[in-house]
PDB file of C-alpha atoms in Angstrom:
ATOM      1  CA  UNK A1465     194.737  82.691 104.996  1.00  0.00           C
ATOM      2  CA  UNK A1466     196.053  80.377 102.410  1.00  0.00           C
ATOM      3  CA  UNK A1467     195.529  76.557 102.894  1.00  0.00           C
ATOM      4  CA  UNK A1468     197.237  74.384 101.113  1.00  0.00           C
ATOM      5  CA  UNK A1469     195.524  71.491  99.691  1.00  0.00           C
ATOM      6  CA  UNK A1470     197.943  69.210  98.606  1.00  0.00           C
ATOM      7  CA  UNK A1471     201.612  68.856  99.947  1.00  0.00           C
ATOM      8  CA  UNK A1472     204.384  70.155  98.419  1.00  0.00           C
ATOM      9  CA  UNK A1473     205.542  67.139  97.684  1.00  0.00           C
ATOM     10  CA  UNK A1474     202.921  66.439  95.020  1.00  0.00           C
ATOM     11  CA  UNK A1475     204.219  69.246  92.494  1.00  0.00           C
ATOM     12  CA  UNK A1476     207.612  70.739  91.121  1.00  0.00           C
ATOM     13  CA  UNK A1477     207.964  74.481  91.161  1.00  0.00           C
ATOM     14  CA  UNK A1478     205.038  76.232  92.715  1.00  0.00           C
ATOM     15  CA  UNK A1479     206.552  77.188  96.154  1.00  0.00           C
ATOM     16  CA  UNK A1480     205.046  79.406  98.035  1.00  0.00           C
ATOM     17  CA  UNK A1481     207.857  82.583  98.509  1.00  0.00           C
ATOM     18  CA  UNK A1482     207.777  85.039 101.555  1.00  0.00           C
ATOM     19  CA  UNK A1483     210.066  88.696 101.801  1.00  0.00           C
ATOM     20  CA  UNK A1484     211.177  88.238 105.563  1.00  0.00           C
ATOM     21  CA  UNK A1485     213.773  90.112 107.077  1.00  0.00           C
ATOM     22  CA  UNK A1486     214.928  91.444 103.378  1.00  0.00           C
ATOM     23  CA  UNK A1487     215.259  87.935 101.976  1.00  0.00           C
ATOM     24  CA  UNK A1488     212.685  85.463 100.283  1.00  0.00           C
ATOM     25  CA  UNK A1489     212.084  82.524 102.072  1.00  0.00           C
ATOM     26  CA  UNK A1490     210.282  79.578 101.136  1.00  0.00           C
ATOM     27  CA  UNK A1491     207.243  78.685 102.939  1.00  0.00           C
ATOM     28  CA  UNK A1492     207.337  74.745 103.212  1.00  0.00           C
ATOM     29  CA  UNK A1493     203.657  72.901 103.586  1.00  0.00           C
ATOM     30  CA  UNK A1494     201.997  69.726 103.853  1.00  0.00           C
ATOM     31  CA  UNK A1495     198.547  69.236 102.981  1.00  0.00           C
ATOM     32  CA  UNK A1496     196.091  70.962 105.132  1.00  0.00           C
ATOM     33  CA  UNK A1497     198.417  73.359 106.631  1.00  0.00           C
ATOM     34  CA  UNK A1498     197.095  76.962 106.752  1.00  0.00           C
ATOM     35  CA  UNK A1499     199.663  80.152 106.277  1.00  0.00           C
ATOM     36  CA  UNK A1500     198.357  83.041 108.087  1.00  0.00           C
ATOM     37  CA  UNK A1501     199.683  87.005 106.895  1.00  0.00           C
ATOM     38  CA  UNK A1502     198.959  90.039 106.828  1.00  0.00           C
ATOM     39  CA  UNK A1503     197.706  91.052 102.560  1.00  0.00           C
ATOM     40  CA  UNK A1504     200.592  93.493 103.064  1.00  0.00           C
ATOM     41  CA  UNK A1505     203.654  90.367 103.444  1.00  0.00           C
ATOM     42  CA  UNK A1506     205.335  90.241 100.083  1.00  0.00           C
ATOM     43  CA  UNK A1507     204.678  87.203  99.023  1.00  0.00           C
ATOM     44  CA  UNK A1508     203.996  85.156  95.684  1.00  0.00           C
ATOM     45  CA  UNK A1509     204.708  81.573  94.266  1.00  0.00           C
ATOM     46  CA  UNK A1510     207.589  80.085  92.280  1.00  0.00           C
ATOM     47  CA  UNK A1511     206.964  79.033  88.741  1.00  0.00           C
ATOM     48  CA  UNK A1512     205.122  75.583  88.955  1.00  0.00           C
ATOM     49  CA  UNK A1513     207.358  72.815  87.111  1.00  0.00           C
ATOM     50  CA  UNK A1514     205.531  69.754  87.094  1.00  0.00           C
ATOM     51  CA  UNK A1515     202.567  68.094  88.641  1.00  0.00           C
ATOM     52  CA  UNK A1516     199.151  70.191  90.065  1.00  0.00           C
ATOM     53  CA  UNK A1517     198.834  72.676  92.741  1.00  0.00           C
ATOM     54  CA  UNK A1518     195.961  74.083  94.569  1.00  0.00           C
ATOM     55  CA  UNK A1519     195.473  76.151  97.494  1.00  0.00           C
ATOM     56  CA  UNK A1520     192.328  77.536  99.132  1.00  0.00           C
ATOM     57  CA  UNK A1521     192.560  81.556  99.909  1.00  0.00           C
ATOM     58  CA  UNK A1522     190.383  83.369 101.973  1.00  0.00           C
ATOM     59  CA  UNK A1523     190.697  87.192 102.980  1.00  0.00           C
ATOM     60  CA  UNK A1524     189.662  88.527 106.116  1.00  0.00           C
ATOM     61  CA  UNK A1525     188.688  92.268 106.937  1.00  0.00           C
ATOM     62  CA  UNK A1526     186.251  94.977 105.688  1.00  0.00           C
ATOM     63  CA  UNK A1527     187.843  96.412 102.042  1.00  0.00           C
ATOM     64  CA  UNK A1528     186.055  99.830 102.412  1.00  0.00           C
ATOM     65  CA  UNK A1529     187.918 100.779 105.221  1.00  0.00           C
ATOM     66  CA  UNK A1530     191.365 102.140 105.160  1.00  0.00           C
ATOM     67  CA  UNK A1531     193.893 102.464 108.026  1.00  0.00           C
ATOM     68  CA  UNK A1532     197.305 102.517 108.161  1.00  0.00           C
ATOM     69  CA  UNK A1533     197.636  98.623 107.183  1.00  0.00           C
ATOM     70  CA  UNK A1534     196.085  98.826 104.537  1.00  0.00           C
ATOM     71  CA  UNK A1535     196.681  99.562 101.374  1.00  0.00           C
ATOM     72  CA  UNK A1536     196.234 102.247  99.054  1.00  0.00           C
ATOM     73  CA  UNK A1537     195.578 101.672  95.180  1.00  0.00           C
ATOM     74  CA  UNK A1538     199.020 103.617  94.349  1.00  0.00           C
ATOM     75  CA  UNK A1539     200.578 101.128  97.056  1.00  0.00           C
ATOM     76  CA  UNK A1540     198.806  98.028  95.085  1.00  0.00           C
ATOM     77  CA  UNK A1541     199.879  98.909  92.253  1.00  0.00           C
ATOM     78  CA  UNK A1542     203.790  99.386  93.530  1.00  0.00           C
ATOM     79  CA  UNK A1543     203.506  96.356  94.958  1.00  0.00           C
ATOM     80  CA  UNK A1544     202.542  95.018  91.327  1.00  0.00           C
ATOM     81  CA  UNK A1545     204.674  96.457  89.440  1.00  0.00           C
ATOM     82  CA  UNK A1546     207.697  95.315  92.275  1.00  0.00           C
ATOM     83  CA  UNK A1547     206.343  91.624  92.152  1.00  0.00           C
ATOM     84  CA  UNK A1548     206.829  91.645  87.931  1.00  0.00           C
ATOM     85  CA  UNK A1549     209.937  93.607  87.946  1.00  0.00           C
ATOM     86  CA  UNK A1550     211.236  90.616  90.264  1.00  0.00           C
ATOM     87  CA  UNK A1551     209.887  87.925  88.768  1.00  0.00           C
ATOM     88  CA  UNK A1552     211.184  89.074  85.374  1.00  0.00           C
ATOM     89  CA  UNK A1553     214.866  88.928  87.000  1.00  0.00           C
ATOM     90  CA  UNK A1554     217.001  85.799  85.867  1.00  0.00           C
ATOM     91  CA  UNK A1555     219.344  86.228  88.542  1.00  0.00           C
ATOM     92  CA  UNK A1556     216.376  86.120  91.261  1.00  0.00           C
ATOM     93  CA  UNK A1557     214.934  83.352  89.286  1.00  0.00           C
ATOM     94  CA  UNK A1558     217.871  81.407  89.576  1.00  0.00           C
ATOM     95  CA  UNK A1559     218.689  81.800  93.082  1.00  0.00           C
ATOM     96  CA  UNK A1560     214.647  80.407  93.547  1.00  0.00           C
ATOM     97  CA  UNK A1561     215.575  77.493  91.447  1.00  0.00           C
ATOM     98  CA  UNK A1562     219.000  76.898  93.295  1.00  0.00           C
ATOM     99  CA  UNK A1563     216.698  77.016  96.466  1.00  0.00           C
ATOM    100  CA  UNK A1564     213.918  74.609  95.301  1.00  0.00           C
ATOM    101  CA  UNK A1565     216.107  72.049  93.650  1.00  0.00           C
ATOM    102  CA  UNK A1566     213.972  72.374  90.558  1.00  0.00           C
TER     103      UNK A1566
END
């Protein structure tokens, strides 16, 4: 669960990002409005520009057990490594910014 606690108005940059359907979407928020995933979404947060932002994250389940949701430590660390290789990517970075408007 990630709540945000100020809108997304307040800040430049900083949006939350979502892989859905093979694309990254931005996940638009006011304040006190709670995003709900499973740890396994891809998901991060666009370079913040300007201004403050703060969210409140909270992680449900029971970490010593392992089922077919969850992840592995190889998996975490794919899922690492894919999250830096992207983020490293000025064309991907670009496309973000054309999105945002920042």
């Amino acid at each position: 669960v990630n709540v945000a606690l100020c809108p997304d108005s307040s800040f430049q940059g900083g949006r939350l990002l979502a892989g859905v359907d093979g694309s990254m979407r931005i996940v638009e928020r006011d304040e006190g409005e709670a995003t709900v995933h499973a740890s396994t979404l891809l998901h991060g947060v666009s370079a913040l520009v300007a201004g403050v932002r703060y969210s409140l994250i909270m992680f449900f389940g029971h970490p010593e057990e392992e089922d077919s949701t969850s992840f592995g430590e190889a998996a975490r660390e794919a899922e690492v490594v894919a999250l830096k290789t992207m983020m490293a990517e000025e064309k991907w970075l670009t496309r973000c910014s054309e999105k945002l408007g920042s």
